[in-house]
Tab-separated table of C-alpha atoms in Angstrom:
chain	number	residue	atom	x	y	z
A	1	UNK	CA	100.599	-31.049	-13.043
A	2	UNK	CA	98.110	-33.411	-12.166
A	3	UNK	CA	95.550	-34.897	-14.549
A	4	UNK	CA	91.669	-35.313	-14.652
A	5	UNK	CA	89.844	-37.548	-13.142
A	6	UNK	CA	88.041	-40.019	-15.355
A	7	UNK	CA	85.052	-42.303	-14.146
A	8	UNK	CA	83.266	-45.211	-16.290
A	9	UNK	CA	80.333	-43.424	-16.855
A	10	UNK	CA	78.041	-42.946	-20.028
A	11	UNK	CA	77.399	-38.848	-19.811
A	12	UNK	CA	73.968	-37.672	-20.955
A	13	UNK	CA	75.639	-34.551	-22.809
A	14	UNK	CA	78.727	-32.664	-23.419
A	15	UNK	CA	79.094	-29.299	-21.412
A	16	UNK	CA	79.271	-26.269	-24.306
A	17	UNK	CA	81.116	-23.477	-22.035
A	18	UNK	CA	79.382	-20.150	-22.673
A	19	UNK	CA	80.467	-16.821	-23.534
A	20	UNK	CA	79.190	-15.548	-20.145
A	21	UNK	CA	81.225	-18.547	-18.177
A	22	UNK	CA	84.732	-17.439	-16.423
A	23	UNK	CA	87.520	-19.281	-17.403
A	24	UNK	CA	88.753	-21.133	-14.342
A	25	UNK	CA	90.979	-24.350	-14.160
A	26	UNK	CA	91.772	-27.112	-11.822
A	27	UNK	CA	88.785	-29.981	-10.884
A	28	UNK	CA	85.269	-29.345	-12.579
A	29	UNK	CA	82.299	-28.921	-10.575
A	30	UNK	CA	79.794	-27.734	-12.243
A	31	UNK	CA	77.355	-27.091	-9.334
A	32	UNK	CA	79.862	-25.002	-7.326
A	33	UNK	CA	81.029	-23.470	-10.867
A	34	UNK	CA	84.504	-25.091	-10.292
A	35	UNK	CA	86.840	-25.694	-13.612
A	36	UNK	CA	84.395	-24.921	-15.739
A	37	UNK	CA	87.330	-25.026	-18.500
A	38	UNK	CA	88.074	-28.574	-17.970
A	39	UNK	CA	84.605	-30.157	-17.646
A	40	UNK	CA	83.829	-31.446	-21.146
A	41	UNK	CA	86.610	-33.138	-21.479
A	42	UNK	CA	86.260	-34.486	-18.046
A	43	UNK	CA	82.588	-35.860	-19.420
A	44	UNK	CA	84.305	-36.746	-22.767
A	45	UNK	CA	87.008	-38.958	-20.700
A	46	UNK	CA	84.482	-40.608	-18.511
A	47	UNK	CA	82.613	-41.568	-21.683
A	48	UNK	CA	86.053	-43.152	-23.089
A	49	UNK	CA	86.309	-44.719	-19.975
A	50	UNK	CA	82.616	-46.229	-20.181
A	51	UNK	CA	83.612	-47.802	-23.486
A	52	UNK	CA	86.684	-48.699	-22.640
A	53	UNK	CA	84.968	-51.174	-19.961
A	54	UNK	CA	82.018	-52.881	-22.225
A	55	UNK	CA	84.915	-53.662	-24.607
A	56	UNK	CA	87.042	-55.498	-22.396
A	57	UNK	CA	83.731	-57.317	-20.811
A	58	UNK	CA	82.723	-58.608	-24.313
A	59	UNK	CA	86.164	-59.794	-25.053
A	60	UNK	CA	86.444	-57.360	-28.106
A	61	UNK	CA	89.469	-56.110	-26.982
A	62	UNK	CA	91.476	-59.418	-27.535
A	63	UNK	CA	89.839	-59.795	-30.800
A	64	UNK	CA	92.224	-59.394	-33.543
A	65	UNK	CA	91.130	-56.126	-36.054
A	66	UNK	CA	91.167	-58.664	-39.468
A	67	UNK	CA	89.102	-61.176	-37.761
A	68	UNK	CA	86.706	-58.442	-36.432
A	69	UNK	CA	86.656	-57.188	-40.181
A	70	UNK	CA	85.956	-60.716	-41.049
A	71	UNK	CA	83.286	-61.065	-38.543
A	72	UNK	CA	80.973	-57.781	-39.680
A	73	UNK	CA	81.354	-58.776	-42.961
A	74	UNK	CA	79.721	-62.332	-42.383
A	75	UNK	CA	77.093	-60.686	-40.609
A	76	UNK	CA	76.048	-58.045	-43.523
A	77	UNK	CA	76.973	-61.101	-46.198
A	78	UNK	CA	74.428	-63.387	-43.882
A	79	UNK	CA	71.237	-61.066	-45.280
A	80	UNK	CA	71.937	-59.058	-48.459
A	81	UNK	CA	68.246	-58.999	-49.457
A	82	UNK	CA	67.315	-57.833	-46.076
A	83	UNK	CA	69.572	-54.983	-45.886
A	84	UNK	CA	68.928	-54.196	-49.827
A	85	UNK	CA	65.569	-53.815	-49.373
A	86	UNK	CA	65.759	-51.535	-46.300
A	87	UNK	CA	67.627	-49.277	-48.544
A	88	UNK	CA	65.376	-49.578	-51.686
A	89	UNK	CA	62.565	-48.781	-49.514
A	90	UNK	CA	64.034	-45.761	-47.677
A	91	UNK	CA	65.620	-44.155	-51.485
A	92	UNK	CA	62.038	-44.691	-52.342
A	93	UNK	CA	59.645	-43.036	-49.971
A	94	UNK	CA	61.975	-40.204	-49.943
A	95	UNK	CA	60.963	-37.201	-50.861
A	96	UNK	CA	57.881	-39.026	-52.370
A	97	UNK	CA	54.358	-37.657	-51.921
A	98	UNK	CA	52.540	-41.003	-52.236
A	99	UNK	CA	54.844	-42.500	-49.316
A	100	UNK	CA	52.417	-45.530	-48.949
A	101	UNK	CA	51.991	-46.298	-52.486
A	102	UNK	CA	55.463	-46.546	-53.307
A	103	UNK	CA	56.038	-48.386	-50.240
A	104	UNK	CA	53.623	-51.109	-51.184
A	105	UNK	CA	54.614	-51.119	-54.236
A	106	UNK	CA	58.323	-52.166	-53.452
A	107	UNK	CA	57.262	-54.540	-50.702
A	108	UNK	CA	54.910	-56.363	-53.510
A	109	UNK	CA	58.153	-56.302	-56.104
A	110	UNK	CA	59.903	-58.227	-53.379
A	111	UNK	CA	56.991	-60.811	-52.916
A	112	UNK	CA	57.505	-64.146	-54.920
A	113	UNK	CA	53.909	-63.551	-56.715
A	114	UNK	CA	52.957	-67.126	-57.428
A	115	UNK	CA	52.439	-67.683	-53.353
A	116	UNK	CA	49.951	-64.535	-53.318
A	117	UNK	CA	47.017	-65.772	-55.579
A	118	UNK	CA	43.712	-64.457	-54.831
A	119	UNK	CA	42.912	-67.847	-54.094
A	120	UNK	CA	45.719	-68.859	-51.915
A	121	UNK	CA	44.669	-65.160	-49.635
A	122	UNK	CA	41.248	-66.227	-49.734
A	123	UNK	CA	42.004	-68.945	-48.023
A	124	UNK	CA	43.734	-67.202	-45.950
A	125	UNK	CA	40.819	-65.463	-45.037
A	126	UNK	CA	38.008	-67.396	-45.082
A	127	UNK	CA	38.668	-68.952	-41.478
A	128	UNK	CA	39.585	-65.789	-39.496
A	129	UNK	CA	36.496	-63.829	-37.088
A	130	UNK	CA	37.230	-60.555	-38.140
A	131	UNK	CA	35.265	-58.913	-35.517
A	132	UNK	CA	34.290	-60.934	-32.265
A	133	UNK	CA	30.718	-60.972	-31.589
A	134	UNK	CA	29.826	-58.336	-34.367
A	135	UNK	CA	30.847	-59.606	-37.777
A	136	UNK	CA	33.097	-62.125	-39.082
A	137	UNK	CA	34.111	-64.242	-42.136
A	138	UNK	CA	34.138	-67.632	-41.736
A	139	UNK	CA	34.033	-70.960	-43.814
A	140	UNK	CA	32.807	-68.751	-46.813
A	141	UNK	CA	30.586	-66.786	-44.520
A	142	UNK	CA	29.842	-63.081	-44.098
A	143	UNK	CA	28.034	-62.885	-40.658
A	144	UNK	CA	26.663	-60.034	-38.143
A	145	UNK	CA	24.668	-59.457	-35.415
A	146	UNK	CA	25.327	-62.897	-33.934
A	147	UNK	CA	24.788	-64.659	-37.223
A	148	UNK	CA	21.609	-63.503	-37.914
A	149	UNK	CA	22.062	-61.672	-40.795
A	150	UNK	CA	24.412	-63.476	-43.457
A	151	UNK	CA	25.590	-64.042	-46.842
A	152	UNK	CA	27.356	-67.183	-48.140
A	153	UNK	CA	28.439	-68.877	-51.474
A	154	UNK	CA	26.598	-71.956	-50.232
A	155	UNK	CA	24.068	-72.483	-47.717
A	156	UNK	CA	24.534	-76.381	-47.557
A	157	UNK	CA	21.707	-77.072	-50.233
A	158	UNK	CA	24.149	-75.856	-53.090
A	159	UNK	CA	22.807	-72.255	-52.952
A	160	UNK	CA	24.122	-68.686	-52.553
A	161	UNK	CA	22.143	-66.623	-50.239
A	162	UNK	CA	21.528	-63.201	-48.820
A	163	UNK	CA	19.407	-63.596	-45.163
A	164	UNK	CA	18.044	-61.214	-42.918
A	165	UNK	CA	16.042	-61.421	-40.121
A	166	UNK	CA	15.670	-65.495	-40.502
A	167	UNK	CA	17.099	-68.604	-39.700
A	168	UNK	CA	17.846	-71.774	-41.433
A	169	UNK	CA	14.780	-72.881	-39.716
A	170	UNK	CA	12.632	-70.026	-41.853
A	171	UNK	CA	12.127	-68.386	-37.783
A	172	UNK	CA	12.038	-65.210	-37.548
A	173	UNK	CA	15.027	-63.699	-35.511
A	174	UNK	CA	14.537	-60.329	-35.374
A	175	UNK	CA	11.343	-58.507	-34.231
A	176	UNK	CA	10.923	-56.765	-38.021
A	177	UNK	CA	10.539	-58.425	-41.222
A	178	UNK	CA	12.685	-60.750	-43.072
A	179	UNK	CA	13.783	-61.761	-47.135
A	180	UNK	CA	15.732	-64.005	-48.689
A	181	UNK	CA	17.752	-63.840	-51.928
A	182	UNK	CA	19.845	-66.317	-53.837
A	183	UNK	CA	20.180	-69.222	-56.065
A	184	UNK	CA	22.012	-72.729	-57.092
A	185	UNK	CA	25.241	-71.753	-57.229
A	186	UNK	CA	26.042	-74.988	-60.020
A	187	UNK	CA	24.053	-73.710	-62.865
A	188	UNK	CA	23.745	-70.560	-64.812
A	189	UNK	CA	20.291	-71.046	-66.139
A	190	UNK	CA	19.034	-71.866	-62.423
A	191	UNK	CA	16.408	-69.572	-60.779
A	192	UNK	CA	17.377	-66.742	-58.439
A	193	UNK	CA	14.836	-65.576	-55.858
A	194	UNK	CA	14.008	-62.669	-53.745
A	195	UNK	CA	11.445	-63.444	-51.278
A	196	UNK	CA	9.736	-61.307	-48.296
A	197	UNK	CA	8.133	-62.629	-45.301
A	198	UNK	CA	4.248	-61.225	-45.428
A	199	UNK	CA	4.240	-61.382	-41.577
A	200	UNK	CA	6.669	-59.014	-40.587
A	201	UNK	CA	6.584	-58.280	-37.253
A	202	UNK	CA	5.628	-61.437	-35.814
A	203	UNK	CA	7.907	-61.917	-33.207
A	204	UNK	CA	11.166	-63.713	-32.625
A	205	UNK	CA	11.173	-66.946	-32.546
A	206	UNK	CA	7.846	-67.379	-35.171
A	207	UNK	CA	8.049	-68.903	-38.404
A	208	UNK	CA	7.996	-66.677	-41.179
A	209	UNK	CA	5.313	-66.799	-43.961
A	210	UNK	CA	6.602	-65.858	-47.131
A	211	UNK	CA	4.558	-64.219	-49.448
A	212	UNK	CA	4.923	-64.571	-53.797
A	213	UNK	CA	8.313	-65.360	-55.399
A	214	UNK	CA	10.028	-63.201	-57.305
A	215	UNK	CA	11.998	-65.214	-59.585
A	216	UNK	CA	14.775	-64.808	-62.324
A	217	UNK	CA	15.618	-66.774	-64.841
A	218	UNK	CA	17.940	-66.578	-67.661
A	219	UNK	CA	15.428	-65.736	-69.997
A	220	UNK	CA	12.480	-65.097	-67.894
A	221	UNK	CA	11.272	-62.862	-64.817
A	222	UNK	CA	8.280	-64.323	-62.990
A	223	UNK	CA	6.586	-63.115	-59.940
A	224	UNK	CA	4.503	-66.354	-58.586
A	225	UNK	CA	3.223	-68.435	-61.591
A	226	UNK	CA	3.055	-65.203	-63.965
A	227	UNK	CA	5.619	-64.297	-66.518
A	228	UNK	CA	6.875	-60.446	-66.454
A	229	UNK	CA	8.803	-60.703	-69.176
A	230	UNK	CA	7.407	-58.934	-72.757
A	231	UNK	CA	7.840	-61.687	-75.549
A	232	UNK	CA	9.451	-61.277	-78.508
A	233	UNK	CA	7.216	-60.556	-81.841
A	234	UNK	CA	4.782	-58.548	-79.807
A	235	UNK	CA	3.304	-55.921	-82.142
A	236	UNK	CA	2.379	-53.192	-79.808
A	237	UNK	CA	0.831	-49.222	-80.887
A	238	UNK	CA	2.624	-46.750	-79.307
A	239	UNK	CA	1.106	-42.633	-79.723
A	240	UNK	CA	5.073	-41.660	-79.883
A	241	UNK	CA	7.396	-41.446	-83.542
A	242	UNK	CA	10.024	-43.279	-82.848
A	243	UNK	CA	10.075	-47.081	-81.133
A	244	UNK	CA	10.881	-47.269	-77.417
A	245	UNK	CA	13.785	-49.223	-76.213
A	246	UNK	CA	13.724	-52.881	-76.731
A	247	UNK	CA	11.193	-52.266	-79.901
A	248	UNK	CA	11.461	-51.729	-83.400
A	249	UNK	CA	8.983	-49.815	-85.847
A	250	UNK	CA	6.995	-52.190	-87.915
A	251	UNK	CA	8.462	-50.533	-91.336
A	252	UNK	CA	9.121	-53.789	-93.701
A	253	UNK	CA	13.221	-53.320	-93.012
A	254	UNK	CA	15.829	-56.159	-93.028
A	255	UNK	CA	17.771	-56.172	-89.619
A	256	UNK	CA	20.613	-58.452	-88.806
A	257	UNK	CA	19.489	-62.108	-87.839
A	258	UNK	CA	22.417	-62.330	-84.978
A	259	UNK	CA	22.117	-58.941	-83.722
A	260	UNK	CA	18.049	-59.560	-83.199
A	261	UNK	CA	18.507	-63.489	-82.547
A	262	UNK	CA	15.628	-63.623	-80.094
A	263	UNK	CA	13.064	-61.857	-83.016
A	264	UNK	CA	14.072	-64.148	-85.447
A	265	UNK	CA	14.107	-67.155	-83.837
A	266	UNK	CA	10.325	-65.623	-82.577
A	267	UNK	CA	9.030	-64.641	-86.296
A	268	UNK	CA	11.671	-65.762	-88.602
A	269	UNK	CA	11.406	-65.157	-92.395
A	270	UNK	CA	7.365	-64.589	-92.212
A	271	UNK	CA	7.550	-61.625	-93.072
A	272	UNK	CA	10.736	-61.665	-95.112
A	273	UNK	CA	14.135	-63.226	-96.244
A	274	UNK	CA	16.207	-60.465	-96.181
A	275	UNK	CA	19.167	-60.648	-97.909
A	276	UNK	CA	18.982	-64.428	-97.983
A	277	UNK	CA	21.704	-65.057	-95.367
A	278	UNK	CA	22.299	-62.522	-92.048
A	279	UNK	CA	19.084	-60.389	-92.112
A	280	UNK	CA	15.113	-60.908	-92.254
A	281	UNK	CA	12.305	-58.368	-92.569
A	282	UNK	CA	10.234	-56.892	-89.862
A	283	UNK	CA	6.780	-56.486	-90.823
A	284	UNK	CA	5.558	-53.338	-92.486
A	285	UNK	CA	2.310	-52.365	-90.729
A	286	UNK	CA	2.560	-48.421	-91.845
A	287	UNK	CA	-0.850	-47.393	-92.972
A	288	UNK	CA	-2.257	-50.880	-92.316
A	289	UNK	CA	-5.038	-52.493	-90.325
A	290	UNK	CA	-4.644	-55.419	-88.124
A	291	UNK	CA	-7.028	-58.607	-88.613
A	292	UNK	CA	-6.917	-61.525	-86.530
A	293	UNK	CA	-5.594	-64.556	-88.267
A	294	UNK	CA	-8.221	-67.143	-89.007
A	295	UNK	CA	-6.127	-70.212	-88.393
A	296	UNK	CA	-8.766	-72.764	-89.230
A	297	UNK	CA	-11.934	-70.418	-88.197
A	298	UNK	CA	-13.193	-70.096	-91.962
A	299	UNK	CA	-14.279	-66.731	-92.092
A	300	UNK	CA	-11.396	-65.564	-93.509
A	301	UNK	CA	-9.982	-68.829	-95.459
A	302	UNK	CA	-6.554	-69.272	-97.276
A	303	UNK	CA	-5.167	-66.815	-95.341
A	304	UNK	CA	-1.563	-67.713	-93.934
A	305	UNK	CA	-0.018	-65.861	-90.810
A	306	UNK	CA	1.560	-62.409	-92.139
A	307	UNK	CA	-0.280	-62.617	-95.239
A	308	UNK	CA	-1.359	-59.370	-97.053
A	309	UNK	CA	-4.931	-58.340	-98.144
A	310	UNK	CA	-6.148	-55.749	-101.039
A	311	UNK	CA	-9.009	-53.619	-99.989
A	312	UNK	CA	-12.218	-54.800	-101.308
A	313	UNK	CA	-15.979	-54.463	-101.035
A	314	UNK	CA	-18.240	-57.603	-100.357
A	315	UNK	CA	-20.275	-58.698	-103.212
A	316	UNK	CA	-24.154	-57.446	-102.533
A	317	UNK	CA	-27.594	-56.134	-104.197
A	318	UNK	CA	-29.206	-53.343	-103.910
A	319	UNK	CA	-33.369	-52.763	-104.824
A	320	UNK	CA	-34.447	-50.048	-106.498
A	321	UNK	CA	-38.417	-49.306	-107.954
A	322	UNK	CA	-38.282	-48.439	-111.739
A	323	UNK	CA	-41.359	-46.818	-113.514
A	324	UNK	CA	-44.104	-48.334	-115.521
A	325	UNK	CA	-46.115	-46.731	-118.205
A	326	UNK	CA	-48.666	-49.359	-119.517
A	327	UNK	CA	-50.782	-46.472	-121.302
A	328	UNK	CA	-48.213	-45.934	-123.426
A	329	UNK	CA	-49.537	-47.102	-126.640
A	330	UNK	CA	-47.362	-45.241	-129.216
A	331	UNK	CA	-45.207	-48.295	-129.992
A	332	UNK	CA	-48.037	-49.958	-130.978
A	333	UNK	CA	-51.034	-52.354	-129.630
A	334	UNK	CA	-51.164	-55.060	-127.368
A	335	UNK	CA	-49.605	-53.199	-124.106
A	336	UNK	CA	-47.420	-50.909	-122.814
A	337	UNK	CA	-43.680	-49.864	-122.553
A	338	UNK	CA	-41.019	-49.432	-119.526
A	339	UNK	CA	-39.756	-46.311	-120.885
A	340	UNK	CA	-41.409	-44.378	-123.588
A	341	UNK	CA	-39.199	-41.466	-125.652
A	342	UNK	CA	-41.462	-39.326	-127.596
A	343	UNK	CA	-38.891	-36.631	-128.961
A	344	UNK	CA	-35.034	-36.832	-129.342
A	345	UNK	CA	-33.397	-36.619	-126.371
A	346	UNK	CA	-29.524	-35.808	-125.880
A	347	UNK	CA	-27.762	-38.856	-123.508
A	348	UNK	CA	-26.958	-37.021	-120.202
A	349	UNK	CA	-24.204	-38.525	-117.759
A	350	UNK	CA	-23.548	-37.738	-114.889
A	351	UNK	CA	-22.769	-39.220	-110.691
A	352	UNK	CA	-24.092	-38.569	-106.962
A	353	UNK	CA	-21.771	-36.121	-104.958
A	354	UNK	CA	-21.333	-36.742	-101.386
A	355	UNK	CA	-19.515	-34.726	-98.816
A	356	UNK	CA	-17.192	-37.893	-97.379
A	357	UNK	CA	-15.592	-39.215	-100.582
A	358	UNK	CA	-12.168	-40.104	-100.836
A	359	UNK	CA	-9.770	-43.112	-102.687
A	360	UNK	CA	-10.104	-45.778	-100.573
A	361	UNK	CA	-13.046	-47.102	-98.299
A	362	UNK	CA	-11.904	-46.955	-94.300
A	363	UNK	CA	-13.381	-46.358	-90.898
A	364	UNK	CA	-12.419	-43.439	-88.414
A	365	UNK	CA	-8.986	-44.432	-87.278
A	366	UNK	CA	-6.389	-42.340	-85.851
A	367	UNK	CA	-2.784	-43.218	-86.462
A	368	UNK	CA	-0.143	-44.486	-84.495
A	369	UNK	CA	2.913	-46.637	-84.661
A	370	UNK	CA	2.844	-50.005	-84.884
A	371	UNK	CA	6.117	-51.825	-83.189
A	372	UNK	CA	7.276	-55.255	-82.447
A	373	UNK	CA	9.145	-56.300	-79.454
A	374	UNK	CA	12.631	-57.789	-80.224
């Protein structure tokens, strides 16, 4: 009985012998549907026989089986973490909906932290083009359309900056307009401004006019040389019942000193002490006309700012004709009388009725509310 023949060769797939396949022995050959019975393990033995030959080239076959033993465990000893983490990450994206989440997540717990400040990949950043010739970051610069455009944390004069259509020559270098915004970047209270070129359109190349600047300040807005901001204490009428925002009705009440710092360091206690320590009085202008303060004028002296006045009506005279009877001789001779009373007469009193009385002494007004700006 003579046995297969077996060839070093790596075979792409086992034959599976099918229910429709005769059962015939002796040497397989597929093609002419020869031993069809004995070709997988013909393909099985010419695999064995494939391995058989990369073992002896590598040497493996002399190797003793502890010191191969010895030699797989060095290698899987030589990178625990490695192969740890390979299997941490595969138990943890399986069967997980958020696959990417959970990956990053057990990539970052593996990251030693203190080497990934913002800082220290901001740096990494700030020197790599991010997109040749359209956009890029670089040396704390955001830049596109060939640098045109940009914005930067510093513009070499200590100032942050948002450009468009302008150089650092103030050319235009685009055909449309152009504006500027930014600021000192080593101060707080510095001004930030927005400004727009007023000849748009010039050309490429021109230098760009820029009209008014719109500027911010910590406690001020000012377009040009003019102040946008309301100040505080401004008493203002408003045809609505309740204050707008930023306002408070002029009602007499005590409101906190720290809450309303910039209206009491405007008005203080003028109109008001509060309660002595954490609150101050707004003014009560309900039902109340407004007069100008005198403040050294004199027609309206002793007054001090905030000060109260009664009503009153200005001291006058008025002329009147009364009657003279100088034929009246029946109190005797040598003249007449004012007022002669020949019977008894009863004392009647009495007034003048008019249609436009009332308890106080006004002009036309019509109400609204008086509020101050805080």
């Amino acid at each position: 009985m003579a046995g297969l023949t077996e060839s070093p060769t790596w075979e792409a797939e086992i034959y599976q012998i099918e229910t429709t396949d005769p059962v015939v022995g002796g040497p397989p050959d597929l093609a002419q549907g020869q031993g069809i019975a004995n070709a997988a393990q013909q393909q099985l033995a010419n695999r064995t026989s494939w391995l058989k030959a990369q073992i002896e080239t590598l040497g493996l076959d002399k190797v003793d089986v502890s010191e191969l033993d010895a030699r797989i465990d060095a290698l899987l000893n030589g990178a625990p973490a490695a192969m740890d983490t390979l299997k941490e990450l595969s138990d943890a994206i399986a069967g997980n909906d958020d696959e990417i989440a959970v990956l990053v997540g057990q990539v970052s717990s593996k990251l030693n932290a203190s080497a990934f400040t913002a800082a220290a990949v901001l740096a990494l950043l700030a020197n790599q083009q991010i997109a040749s010739g359209t956009a890029w970051i670089e040396n704390g610069v955001i830049a596109w359309k060939g640098g045109k455009h940009r914005i930067s944390n510093n513009d070499g004069s200590g100032n942050a900056q948002v450009r468009f259509g302008h150089d650092g020559d103030e050319n235009f270098t685009d055909e449309g307009t152009a504006f500027y915004l930014g600021g000192a970047v080593d101060s707080p209270n510095s001004e930030f401004q927005i400004r727009v070129a007023e000849n748009g359109g010039a050309g490429t190349g021109q230098p760009v006019s820029w009209g008014e600047v719109f500027r911010v300040f910590a406690n001020d807005v000012r377009y040009a040389s003019r102040t946008l901001v309301t100040p505080a204490g401004l008493v203002a009428a408003f045809a609505a019942n309740s204050p707008p925002y930023g306002w408070l009705e002029c009602n007499g009440g005590a409101v906190s000193r720290s809450a309303y710092a910039t209206l009491f360091a405007s008005i203080g206690t003028t109109f008001g002490n509060g309660n002595g320590n954490t609150t101050f009085n707004l003014p009560d202008l309900r039902g109340e006309f407004l007069r100008g303060w005198d403040n050294g004028r004199g027609a309206d002296s002793g007054r001090v700012l905030g000060s109260s006045q009664s009503h009153a009506l200005q001291h006058h005279l008025h002329n009147y004709l009364r009657p003279l009877s100088k034929s009246d001789t029946d109190r005797g001779t040598g003249g007449g009388s004012l007022w002669s009373i020949d019977e008894n007469q009863t004392g009647v009193t009495g007034g003048i009725s008019t249609g436009n009385s009332a308890n106080e002494t006004r002009p036309r007004n019509v109400a609204l509310m008086f509020c101050i700006r805080y």
